[in-house]
Amino acid sequence: MATHSICVFCGSRSGQDPAYQAAAEDFGARIAGKNWRLVYGAGDIGLMGAVANAAQTAGADTFGVIPTHLLEWEVGKRDLTKFIVTENMHERKKVMFMNSDALVVLPGGAGSLDEFFEVLTWRQLSLHEKPIVLLNINGFWDPLIALVDHVIAQGFAEASLRAFIQVASDVDELEELLSSALS
């Protein structure tokens, strides 16, 4: 049985930089190596598929959650340890969040941003204390971090908002941050 469950938010595309997929595969394997469980969006394409396939190949438990309307689009990965189909995106995020001990955001698009901002907002409102970590491969999340800093500088959030976000520049640092936070 897995010791901790790591929710991974990431793209259903692989992106332009091959380093994104390499990091997703590396992290998937490390999830298994730490005896953690992968919780993710149940897709079998893009970075979602990369992290899940690597985690499975390395022996990790996998918990996927996908809404009905994305089963075809994201190629629902039905060979997971646990595969859940929800009615909508809101329910998907809730189930993923409730079954996780930590939240990691790999490169991704609007969906990943939505997931990140929702869990960050919940953290800001003291609805949870789970670690939130951005995997900032090759500076992918630098503009997002600058935006959060700008929001704080302009008086729309307390400085504590930035403290709720940890940033890892590579998978080694990500593993260290999670190991420390979950110990």
Short mmCIF file of C-alpha atoms in Angstrom, two decimals:
data_model
loop_
_atom_site.label_atom_id
_atom_site.label_comp_id
_atom_site.label_asym_id
_atom_site.label_seq_id
_atom_site.Cartn_x
_atom_site.Cartn_y
_atom_site.Cartn_z
CA MET A 1 0.00 0.00 0.00
CA ALA A 2 1.29 3.46 -0.93
CA THR A 3 2.54 5.69 1.87
CA HIS A 4 1.36 8.98 0.32
CA SER A 5 -0.70 10.07 -2.64
CA ILE A 6 0.68 12.71 -4.97
CA CYS A 7 -1.76 14.58 -7.17
CA VAL A 8 -0.17 15.62 -10.45
CA PHE A 9 -1.78 18.32 -12.56
CA CYS A 10 -0.25 18.50 -16.04
CA GLY A 11 -0.89 18.89 -19.73
CA SER A 12 -2.79 16.55 -22.00
CA ARG A 13 -0.20 17.64 -24.55
CA SER A 14 3.55 17.15 -24.37
CA GLY A 15 4.56 20.74 -25.17
CA GLN A 16 7.41 21.99 -27.34
CA ASP A 17 10.35 21.19 -25.07
CA PRO A 18 11.25 17.47 -24.81
CA ALA A 19 12.45 18.20 -21.26
CA TYR A 20 8.82 18.40 -20.11
CA GLN A 21 8.07 14.81 -21.10
CA ALA A 22 11.41 13.59 -19.75
CA ALA A 23 10.62 15.22 -16.39
CA ALA A 24 7.11 13.72 -16.34
CA GLU A 25 8.54 10.25 -16.99
CA ASP A 26 11.28 10.72 -14.40
CA PHE A 27 8.79 11.90 -11.79
CA GLY A 28 6.40 9.04 -12.53
CA ALA A 29 9.19 6.54 -11.90
CA ARG A 30 10.21 8.32 -8.70
CA ILE A 31 6.65 8.20 -7.40
CA ALA A 32 6.92 4.42 -7.59
CA GLY A 33 10.41 4.46 -6.09
CA LYS A 34 9.14 6.34 -3.03
CA ASN A 35 6.15 3.98 -2.70
CA TRP A 36 3.79 6.87 -3.34
CA ARG A 37 0.55 6.66 -5.31
CA LEU A 38 -0.04 8.77 -8.40
CA VAL A 39 -3.35 10.64 -8.48
CA TYR A 40 -3.98 12.37 -11.79
CA GLY A 41 -6.49 13.16 -14.53
CA ALA A 42 -6.60 9.61 -16.01
CA GLY A 43 -5.53 10.60 -19.52
CA ASP A 44 -3.21 8.49 -21.65
CA ILE A 45 -1.85 11.34 -23.78
CA GLY A 46 0.61 14.18 -23.32
CA LEU A 47 2.35 14.64 -19.99
CA MET A 48 -0.55 12.90 -18.25
CA GLY A 49 0.14 9.71 -20.17
CA ALA A 50 3.90 10.08 -19.70
CA VAL A 51 3.75 10.38 -15.91
CA ALA A 52 1.17 7.59 -15.58
CA ASN A 53 2.93 5.12 -17.87
CA ALA A 54 6.26 5.69 -16.11
CA ALA A 55 4.64 5.30 -12.68
CA GLN A 56 2.89 2.09 -13.75
CA THR A 57 6.00 0.63 -15.38
CA ALA A 58 7.92 1.25 -12.15
CA GLY A 59 5.19 -0.41 -10.07
CA ALA A 60 3.28 2.51 -8.53
CA ASP A 61 -0.38 2.45 -7.62
CA THR A 62 -2.26 4.78 -9.96
CA PHE A 63 -5.52 6.59 -9.27
CA GLY A 64 -7.07 8.32 -12.27
CA VAL A 65 -10.12 10.57 -12.38
CA ILE A 66 -11.68 11.69 -15.64
CA PRO A 67 -15.01 13.36 -16.50
CA THR A 68 -17.30 11.60 -18.96
CA HIS A 69 -16.89 14.27 -21.64
CA LEU A 70 -13.09 13.77 -21.76
CA LEU A 71 -12.99 9.97 -21.97
CA GLU A 72 -12.33 10.05 -25.72
CA TRP A 73 -10.48 13.36 -25.97
CA GLU A 74 -7.91 12.57 -23.27
CA VAL A 75 -7.98 8.82 -24.07
CA GLY A 76 -9.11 7.59 -20.64
CA LYS A 77 -6.47 5.19 -19.28
CA ARG A 78 -8.57 2.31 -18.00
CA ASP A 79 -5.70 0.03 -16.87
CA LEU A 80 -4.98 2.08 -13.74
CA THR A 81 -5.12 0.67 -10.21
CA LYS A 82 -8.24 2.79 -9.74
CA PHE A 83 -10.14 4.49 -12.58
CA ILE A 84 -13.00 6.85 -11.72
CA VAL A 85 -15.33 8.58 -14.17
CA THR A 86 -17.02 11.74 -12.91
CA GLU A 87 -19.93 13.79 -14.21
CA ASN A 88 -17.91 17.00 -14.68
CA MET A 89 -14.61 18.84 -14.20
CA HIS A 90 -15.54 20.20 -10.77
CA GLU A 91 -16.16 16.72 -9.43
CA ARG A 92 -12.90 15.50 -11.03
CA LYS A 93 -10.85 18.15 -9.20
CA LYS A 94 -12.62 17.45 -5.92
CA VAL A 95 -12.01 13.69 -6.10
CA MET A 96 -8.36 14.19 -7.06
CA PHE A 97 -7.83 16.70 -4.26
CA MET A 98 -9.58 14.59 -1.62
CA ASN A 99 -7.42 11.57 -2.46
CA SER A 100 -4.08 13.39 -2.31
CA ASP A 101 -1.53 14.41 0.28
CA ALA A 102 0.40 16.81 -1.95
CA LEU A 103 -0.25 18.70 -5.19
CA VAL A 104 2.31 18.97 -7.98
CA VAL A 105 1.89 21.03 -11.13
CA LEU A 106 3.94 20.03 -14.17
CA PRO A 107 3.87 22.11 -17.36
CA GLY A 108 0.41 22.37 -18.87
CA GLY A 109 -2.21 24.66 -20.29
CA ALA A 110 -5.44 26.26 -19.16
CA GLY A 111 -6.65 23.12 -17.36
CA SER A 112 -3.46 22.89 -15.31
CA LEU A 113 -3.71 26.60 -14.49
CA ASP A 114 -7.32 26.14 -13.40
CA GLU A 115 -6.35 23.25 -11.13
CA PHE A 116 -3.39 25.18 -9.70
CA PHE A 117 -5.39 28.31 -8.94
CA GLU A 118 -8.24 26.35 -7.37
CA VAL A 119 -5.99 24.52 -4.89
CA LEU A 120 -4.02 27.71 -4.25
CA THR A 121 -7.25 29.59 -3.51
CA TRP A 122 -8.38 26.82 -1.17
CA ARG A 123 -5.00 27.05 0.60
CA GLN A 124 -5.31 30.84 0.87
CA LEU A 125 -8.73 30.34 2.48
CA SER A 126 -7.24 27.83 4.98
CA LEU A 127 -9.27 24.96 3.53
CA HIS A 128 -6.16 22.76 3.41
CA GLU A 129 -2.46 22.69 4.26
CA LYS A 130 -1.25 20.34 1.54
CA PRO A 131 2.00 21.28 -0.17
CA ILE A 132 1.64 22.82 -3.63
CA VAL A 133 4.73 22.48 -5.82
CA LEU A 134 5.35 23.83 -9.30
CA LEU A 135 7.83 21.80 -11.34
CA ASN A 136 9.50 24.68 -13.14
CA ILE A 137 11.35 22.79 -15.89
CA ASN A 138 13.47 25.21 -17.94
CA GLY A 139 11.64 28.15 -16.36
CA PHE A 140 8.23 27.10 -17.71
CA TRP A 141 6.37 28.55 -14.71
CA ASP A 142 8.48 31.76 -14.39
CA PRO A 143 5.68 33.94 -15.88
CA LEU A 144 3.15 32.41 -13.47
CA ILE A 145 5.40 33.05 -10.48
CA ALA A 146 5.90 36.64 -11.68
CA LEU A 147 2.13 37.03 -11.99
CA VAL A 148 1.57 35.84 -8.41
CA ASP A 149 4.27 38.25 -7.22
CA HIS A 150 2.58 41.05 -9.22
CA VAL A 151 -0.82 40.27 -7.66
CA ILE A 152 0.79 40.55 -4.21
CA ALA A 153 2.71 43.73 -5.11
CA GLN A 154 -0.51 45.35 -6.34
CA GLY A 155 -2.28 44.64 -3.07
CA PHE A 156 -4.67 41.92 -4.23
CA ALA A 157 -3.20 39.23 -1.97
CA GLU A 158 -1.12 38.96 1.16
CA ALA A 159 2.55 38.04 0.87
CA SER A 160 1.64 34.73 2.47
CA LEU A 161 0.11 33.66 -0.85
CA ARG A 162 3.58 33.24 -2.33
CA ALA A 163 4.64 31.13 0.66
CA PHE A 164 1.95 28.58 -0.20
CA ILE A 165 3.74 27.81 -3.48
CA GLN A 166 6.96 25.83 -3.56
CA VAL A 167 9.00 25.78 -6.75
CA ALA A 168 11.28 22.97 -7.89
CA SER A 169 13.57 23.56 -10.86
CA ASP A 170 14.06 19.86 -11.55
CA VAL A 171 12.79 16.44 -10.51
CA ASP A 172 15.56 15.97 -7.91
CA GLU A 173 14.46 19.13 -6.11
CA LEU A 174 10.79 18.15 -6.48
CA GLU A 175 11.43 14.79 -4.84
CA GLU A 176 13.36 16.46 -2.00
CA LEU A 177 10.61 19.02 -1.37
CA LEU A 178 7.89 16.36 -1.30
CA SER A 179 9.92 13.99 0.87
CA SER A 180 10.52 16.77 3.37
CA ALA A 181 6.91 17.98 3.35
CA LEU A 182 5.45 14.49 3.74
CA SER A 183 7.80 13.22 6.45
#
